[in-house]
Amino acid sequence: MTQAPLILAFDTSAAHCAAALVSADRLVAARTEEMGRGQAERLLPLLEELLAEAGQGWQDLTALAVGEGPGNFTGIRIAVAAARGLALGLKVPAIGVSTFEALGTGLAEPVLASVTAPRGAVYLQAPGGTPLGPLLPEELPADLRRSGLAVVGAESEALARLTGGCALPPHWPLAEAIARAAAARLGGDAPLPRPLYLRPADAAPPRDAPPVLLD
């Protein structure tokens, strides 16, 4: 009997460490820990705990999936760098999934996906469109107003009043949605995960250059 694919997904694009282990269409284990900092130190132990809870090991994984953002700059880099490093060591693919794609995964209709941005703003992506933002909900572009699009994610009710659609909750928690979106791409020629940045960093650049993510 062929073993079902086992995907470990994780995300640190916001103030959390979130992870999920999915086999075929079954959620095996999941955990989310809210934290404003410390994701770099917590991520790998969290993943090891999740695997142990499920009675699985690193060698059992078919693929890794990681959230590419948008979101916190440092958090996105932590997860993406971890996914790429683990994939290299384990010799399994690493599949990057944007938060926009994760929000829409499992929903029955095309949606306008909205992700929290600083200062009350949001990042947006319409079906087949280019990511937008940061912008305030009331700055929604004219071509999306009265479009009838349902909205999922941050400020969904305010945005839905402008699109004329409905506000929907995500179908799955973020890490599980990332795993399920990645599962649909297994066997394809997926590019290496890369951080999805939609705005310049607010903080001054560090004195030491960050590690370079090689292609």
Short mmCIF file of C-alpha atoms in Angstrom, two decimals:
data_model
loop_
_atom_site.label_atom_id
_atom_site.label_comp_id
_atom_site.label_asym_id
_atom_site.label_seq_id
_atom_site.Cartn_x
_atom_site.Cartn_y
_atom_site.Cartn_z
CA MET A 1 0.00 0.00 0.00
CA THR A 2 1.31 3.44 -0.93
CA GLN A 3 1.72 5.72 2.07
CA ALA A 4 -0.25 8.97 1.95
CA PRO A 5 1.88 12.11 1.55
CA LEU A 6 2.79 13.71 4.88
CA ILE A 7 3.26 17.49 4.83
CA LEU A 8 4.60 19.62 7.67
CA ALA A 9 3.56 23.27 7.33
CA PHE A 10 4.53 26.24 9.45
CA ASP A 11 4.19 30.00 9.56
CA THR A 12 5.76 32.83 11.57
CA SER A 13 4.57 35.77 9.46
CA ALA A 14 2.69 37.35 12.39
CA ALA A 15 2.98 37.28 16.20
CA HIS A 16 2.79 33.50 16.39
CA CYS A 17 4.45 30.17 15.68
CA ALA A 18 1.89 28.05 13.85
CA ALA A 19 2.39 24.53 12.53
CA ALA A 20 0.27 21.71 11.15
CA LEU A 21 0.90 18.16 9.99
CA VAL A 22 -1.43 16.94 7.24
CA SER A 23 -1.62 13.49 5.64
CA ALA A 24 -3.71 13.31 2.48
CA ASP A 25 -6.99 14.99 3.55
CA ARG A 26 -6.50 14.36 7.27
CA LEU A 27 -5.19 16.79 9.87
CA VAL A 28 -2.76 14.76 11.98
CA ALA A 29 -1.68 17.44 14.47
CA ALA A 30 -1.60 21.22 14.77
CA ARG A 31 -0.44 23.84 17.20
CA THR A 32 -0.37 27.64 17.33
CA GLU A 33 1.51 29.60 19.99
CA GLU A 34 0.99 33.35 20.17
CA MET A 35 4.24 35.25 20.67
CA GLY A 36 5.50 38.72 19.85
CA ARG A 37 9.10 37.61 19.65
CA GLY A 38 11.21 34.49 20.02
CA GLN A 39 9.96 32.66 16.93
CA ALA A 40 13.52 31.88 15.81
CA GLU A 41 14.23 30.02 19.05
CA ARG A 42 10.83 28.36 19.30
CA LEU A 43 10.12 27.20 15.75
CA LEU A 44 12.25 24.05 15.47
CA PRO A 45 11.41 22.76 18.97
CA LEU A 46 7.73 23.31 18.19
CA LEU A 47 8.03 21.31 14.96
CA GLU A 48 9.83 18.48 16.76
CA GLU A 49 7.13 18.42 19.45
CA LEU A 50 4.41 18.28 16.79
CA LEU A 51 6.08 15.36 15.01
CA ALA A 52 6.58 13.51 18.29
CA GLU A 53 2.93 14.06 19.23
CA ALA A 54 1.92 12.49 15.92
CA GLY A 55 4.35 9.57 16.27
CA GLN A 56 6.25 10.71 13.19
CA GLY A 57 9.85 11.68 12.47
CA TRP A 58 11.58 14.03 10.08
CA GLN A 59 12.34 11.05 7.81
CA ASP A 60 8.61 10.41 7.38
CA LEU A 61 7.90 13.75 5.70
CA THR A 62 7.00 13.95 2.03
CA ALA A 63 7.30 17.74 1.83
CA LEU A 64 7.50 20.96 3.82
CA ALA A 65 5.18 23.93 3.35
CA VAL A 66 5.85 27.42 4.61
CA GLY A 67 4.00 30.71 4.80
CA GLU A 68 5.67 33.35 2.63
CA GLY A 69 3.70 36.31 3.97
CA PRO A 70 3.01 39.15 3.65
CA GLY A 71 3.51 40.09 7.28
CA ASN A 72 6.34 40.67 9.71
CA PHE A 73 9.67 40.93 7.87
CA THR A 74 11.75 39.06 10.41
CA GLY A 75 9.10 36.42 11.02
CA ILE A 76 8.75 35.63 7.32
CA ARG A 77 12.50 35.24 6.92
CA ILE A 78 12.71 32.93 9.93
CA ALA A 79 10.18 30.49 8.51
CA VAL A 80 11.36 30.64 4.91
CA ALA A 81 15.02 30.14 5.86
CA ALA A 82 14.06 27.22 8.12
CA ALA A 83 12.01 25.58 5.37
CA ARG A 84 14.77 25.90 2.82
CA GLY A 85 17.41 24.59 5.21
CA LEU A 86 15.29 21.65 6.37
CA ALA A 87 14.34 20.75 2.80
CA LEU A 88 17.99 20.68 1.80
CA GLY A 89 18.91 18.41 4.71
CA LEU A 90 15.90 16.12 4.39
CA LYS A 91 15.98 16.03 0.59
CA VAL A 92 12.27 16.83 0.33
CA PRO A 93 10.59 19.73 -1.49
CA ALA A 94 9.75 22.98 0.28
CA ILE A 95 6.62 24.68 -1.06
CA GLY A 96 5.92 28.34 -0.35
CA VAL A 97 2.32 29.48 0.12
CA SER A 98 1.27 33.10 0.51
CA THR A 99 -1.16 34.08 3.23
CA PHE A 100 -3.49 35.22 0.45
CA GLU A 101 -3.58 31.73 -1.06
CA ALA A 102 -3.97 30.13 2.36
CA LEU A 103 -6.96 32.33 3.20
CA GLY A 104 -8.77 31.28 0.05
CA THR A 105 -7.95 27.57 0.31
CA GLY A 106 -11.03 25.43 0.82
CA LEU A 107 -13.53 28.16 0.02
CA ALA A 108 -16.15 27.45 -2.62
CA GLU A 109 -15.94 30.80 -4.39
CA PRO A 110 -13.27 33.27 -5.53
CA VAL A 111 -12.48 35.80 -2.81
CA LEU A 112 -10.69 39.03 -2.11
CA ALA A 113 -8.07 37.95 0.45
CA SER A 114 -7.04 40.50 3.07
CA VAL A 115 -4.04 40.36 5.42
CA THR A 116 -3.36 42.66 8.36
CA ALA A 117 -0.79 45.39 7.71
CA PRO A 118 0.58 48.00 10.15
CA ARG A 119 -1.39 51.06 11.29
CA GLY A 120 -4.86 49.72 10.53
CA ALA A 121 -4.06 49.01 6.89
CA VAL A 122 -4.38 45.77 4.93
CA TYR A 123 -2.71 43.93 2.10
CA LEU A 124 -5.11 42.68 -0.58
CA GLN A 125 -5.18 40.22 -3.43
CA ALA A 126 -8.13 39.66 -5.76
CA PRO A 127 -8.47 36.41 -7.75
CA GLY A 128 -5.72 36.35 -10.36
CA GLY A 129 -4.58 39.81 -9.33
CA THR A 130 -1.35 41.39 -8.13
CA PRO A 131 -1.00 41.90 -4.37
CA LEU A 132 -1.86 45.44 -3.27
CA GLY A 133 -1.10 47.56 -0.23
CA PRO A 134 -0.68 48.50 2.38
CA LEU A 135 -3.86 50.53 2.13
CA LEU A 136 -6.78 51.43 4.36
CA PRO A 137 -10.10 49.66 3.68
CA GLU A 138 -11.63 52.92 2.50
CA GLU A 139 -8.82 53.17 -0.09
CA LEU A 140 -10.07 50.06 -1.87
CA PRO A 141 -9.40 50.52 -5.61
CA ALA A 142 -12.35 51.49 -7.78
CA ASP A 143 -12.26 48.29 -9.84
CA LEU A 144 -12.92 46.23 -6.70
CA ARG A 145 -15.77 48.37 -5.41
CA ARG A 146 -19.20 46.87 -6.09
CA SER A 147 -17.41 43.91 -7.69
CA GLY A 148 -19.52 41.46 -5.68
CA LEU A 149 -16.41 39.69 -4.41
CA ALA A 150 -16.63 37.93 -1.07
CA VAL A 151 -13.88 38.92 1.35
CA VAL A 152 -11.86 36.74 3.70
CA GLY A 153 -9.32 37.84 6.30
CA ALA A 154 -8.55 41.14 7.98
CA GLU A 155 -11.26 43.85 7.97
CA SER A 156 -13.45 41.51 5.92
CA GLU A 157 -16.74 43.09 6.99
CA ALA A 158 -15.62 46.65 6.19
CA LEU A 159 -14.24 45.56 2.83
CA ALA A 160 -17.31 43.47 1.99
CA ARG A 161 -19.51 46.53 2.45
CA LEU A 162 -17.46 48.16 -0.30
CA THR A 163 -17.31 45.17 -2.67
CA GLY A 164 -20.98 44.33 -2.17
CA GLY A 165 -20.07 40.73 -1.36
CA CYS A 166 -20.13 38.86 1.93
CA ALA A 167 -17.50 38.49 4.65
CA LEU A 168 -16.31 34.90 5.03
CA PRO A 169 -14.21 33.21 7.71
CA PRO A 170 -11.19 31.18 6.57
CA HIS A 171 -12.09 27.56 5.93
CA TRP A 172 -9.07 26.26 7.87
CA PRO A 173 -6.59 27.67 10.39
CA LEU A 174 -3.56 29.24 8.72
CA ALA A 175 -0.95 26.49 9.07
CA GLU A 176 -3.41 23.78 8.05
CA ALA A 177 -4.49 25.84 5.04
CA ILE A 178 -0.83 26.25 4.03
CA ALA A 179 -0.35 22.48 4.18
CA ARG A 180 -3.49 21.80 2.13
CA ALA A 181 -2.58 24.40 -0.49
CA ALA A 182 0.89 22.86 -0.78
CA ALA A 183 -0.56 19.36 -1.10
CA ALA A 184 -2.32 20.43 -4.29
CA ARG A 185 1.08 21.28 -5.79
CA LEU A 186 2.95 18.10 -4.86
CA GLY A 187 4.79 16.64 -7.82
CA GLY A 188 4.97 19.95 -9.64
CA ASP A 189 8.02 22.07 -10.35
CA ALA A 190 7.62 24.49 -7.43
CA PRO A 191 10.16 27.32 -7.03
CA LEU A 192 11.99 27.70 -3.74
CA PRO A 193 9.98 29.61 -1.11
CA ARG A 194 10.71 33.34 -1.00
CA PRO A 195 9.50 36.03 1.41
CA LEU A 196 6.61 38.09 0.04
CA TYR A 197 7.35 41.69 1.01
CA LEU A 198 4.89 44.40 0.00
CA ARG A 199 6.35 47.43 1.77
CA PRO A 200 9.76 48.78 2.83
CA ALA A 201 10.92 47.87 6.33
CA ASP A 202 10.16 50.44 9.03
CA ALA A 203 13.24 49.72 11.09
CA ALA A 204 16.73 50.88 10.22
CA PRO A 205 18.80 48.13 8.57
CA PRO A 206 20.83 46.01 11.00
CA ARG A 207 24.54 46.62 11.33
CA ASP A 208 25.20 43.06 10.16
CA ALA A 209 23.69 42.01 6.85
CA PRO A 210 20.99 39.31 7.09
CA PRO A 211 21.67 35.86 5.63
CA VAL A 212 21.15 35.70 1.90
CA LEU A 213 18.48 33.31 0.60
CA LEU A 214 20.11 31.64 -2.37
CA ASP A 215 18.17 30.38 -5.38
#
